[in-house]
Coordinates of C-alpha atoms in Angstrom, one line a residue:
M1 CA -38.2 -21.3 45.8
N2 CA -42.0 -21.6 44.8
I3 CA -43.7 -24.9 45.8
T4 CA -46.8 -25.7 44.0
P5 CA -49.7 -27.5 46.8
S6 CA -51.2 -29.4 44.1
T7 CA -48.1 -31.0 42.3
N8 CA -45.4 -30.7 45.5
K9 CA -43.2 -29.3 42.5
T10 CA -40.0 -27.1 43.6
T11 CA -39.1 -24.6 40.9
V12 CA -35.9 -22.5 41.5
S13 CA -35.1 -19.3 39.5
S14 CA -32.0 -18.5 38.2
S15 CA -32.4 -14.5 37.3
G16 CA -29.5 -12.5 37.9
D17 CA -31.8 -10.7 41.0
I18 CA -30.7 -13.9 43.5
A19 CA -27.0 -12.8 43.0
C20 CA -25.2 -11.0 45.7
T21 CA -22.9 -8.0 44.3
P22 CA -19.8 -7.0 46.8
Y23 CA -21.6 -3.8 48.0
D24 CA -24.4 -6.7 49.5
V25 CA -21.6 -8.2 50.8
E26 CA -19.9 -4.5 52.2
S27 CA -23.0 -4.2 53.8
L28 CA -23.8 -7.4 55.6
L29 CA -20.1 -7.2 57.0
N30 CA -20.9 -3.1 58.2
T31 CA -23.7 -4.9 60.2
I32 CA -22.3 -7.6 61.4
E33 CA -19.4 -5.6 62.5
S34 CA -21.7 -2.7 64.3
L35 CA -23.3 -5.9 66.0
F36 CA -19.8 -6.8 67.5
Q37 CA -18.7 -3.8 68.6
K38 CA -23.0 -3.4 70.7
D39 CA -21.3 -7.1 72.3
I40 CA -24.1 -8.6 70.7
H41 CA -21.4 -11.6 70.3
V42 CA -21.2 -11.9 74.1
N43 CA -24.9 -11.3 75.2
E44 CA -26.7 -12.9 72.2
P45 CA -24.7 -14.9 69.7
R46 CA -27.2 -16.6 68.3
L47 CA -28.0 -13.1 65.9
I48 CA -24.6 -13.7 65.0
K49 CA -24.6 -17.1 63.4
D50 CA -27.8 -16.0 62.0
K51 CA -26.0 -13.3 60.1
M52 CA -22.9 -15.6 59.2
H53 CA -25.5 -18.0 57.8
E54 CA -26.8 -14.7 55.8
L55 CA -22.8 -13.8 55.0
K56 CA -22.8 -17.6 53.6
G57 CA -24.7 -17.5 51.2
D58 CA -24.4 -13.8 50.4
L59 CA -20.4 -14.7 49.0
L60 CA -22.3 -18.2 47.2
T61 CA -24.5 -16.4 45.4
M62 CA -22.0 -13.3 44.5
N63 CA -21.4 -12.9 40.9
S64 CA -17.6 -13.1 40.8
N65 CA -14.8 -15.8 39.9
I66 CA -12.8 -15.6 42.6
P67 CA -13.5 -18.5 44.7
V68 CA -14.9 -18.2 47.9
H69 CA -14.4 -21.5 49.7
S70 CA -12.0 -20.2 52.2
L71 CA -13.9 -18.0 54.0
V72 CA -17.0 -20.4 53.7
G73 CA -14.2 -22.5 55.5
Q74 CA -13.8 -19.4 57.5
I75 CA -17.3 -18.8 58.4
N76 CA -17.8 -22.6 59.4
Q77 CA -15.3 -22.2 62.5
V78 CA -17.1 -19.2 63.5
L79 CA -20.2 -20.8 63.5
V80 CA -19.4 -23.8 66.2
T81 CA -17.4 -21.2 68.5
Q82 CA -18.6 -21.0 71.8
S83 CA -16.2 -18.2 73.5
P84 CA -17.2 -15.0 72.8
D85 CA -13.5 -14.3 72.7
T86 CA -12.5 -16.7 70.1
L87 CA -16.0 -15.7 67.9
L88 CA -14.2 -11.9 67.9
E89 CA -10.9 -13.6 67.3
R90 CA -11.9 -15.3 64.5
W91 CA -14.5 -12.6 63.1
S92 CA -11.9 -10.4 62.9
S93 CA -9.7 -12.4 60.5
L94 CA -13.1 -13.5 58.7
R95 CA -14.1 -10.0 58.3
D96 CA -10.4 -9.5 57.0
S97 CA -10.3 -12.0 54.3
T98 CA -13.7 -10.9 53.0
R99 CA -12.5 -7.0 52.6
E100 CA -9.4 -8.7 50.7
V101 CA -11.6 -11.0 48.4
L102 CA -13.7 -7.9 48.0
S103 CA -11.1 -5.1 47.1
Q104 CA -9.3 -8.3 44.9
L105 CA -12.5 -7.7 43.6
Q106 CA -12.7 -3.9 42.4
K107 CA -9.4 -4.5 41.5
N108 CA -10.0 -7.0 38.8
F109 CA -13.0 -5.3 37.8
R110 CA -12.4 -3.8 33.9
I111 CA -15.4 -2.8 31.4
P112 CA -15.7 -5.3 28.3
S113 CA -14.6 -3.7 24.8
N114 CA -16.8 -2.0 23.0
T115 CA -18.8 -1.0 26.0
Y116 CA -19.5 3.2 25.5
A117 CA -21.6 5.5 28.2
I118 CA -22.7 8.7 27.6
A119 CA -23.5 10.9 30.7
I120 CA -26.6 12.7 30.9
D121 CA -27.5 15.7 33.1
D122 CA -31.2 15.5 33.6
S123 CA -31.4 18.2 36.6
K124 CA -33.3 20.6 33.8
V125 CA -35.3 17.9 32.6
S126 CA -39.3 18.2 33.3
R127 CA -40.8 15.3 34.5
S128 CA -44.8 15.4 34.6

C-alpha cells in the first residue's frame, strides 16, 4: 500500500507477490507451535496474538479456492482468550484444522492440462 503525501491517495497493488502460499502458512504454524512449546502463551501472550493476526492475514491472502472462514473464526476465538490453558486448547484445535485445510489443498492440486516440464541437470554448466 502506498500513500502519496501530496494527494493522500492510497493505492493497493494486487499483484501475485502479496498472496501467501500454503508453504508460508505451514512455516508460520511451525513458528507459532515453537512459541507455545516455549510457554510464550503464558509469559508473553501478546506475541502469540500478533502471530495470530499474521496467520489470519496469510490465510485470507492465500491463493486457493478453499474457504478459510472457519479458520478465521477460530483465530478470533484465540485472540479473545485470556486463560493460558484455554489458549493452548484453542491453538491446538486451530493448528489441526489449518493443517487439515493445507492437506486438502495438496490433495486437490492438479497440474493444468497442456502443461509440460523438462528437467535439466545444470550441474555441469559453467557460470562466469
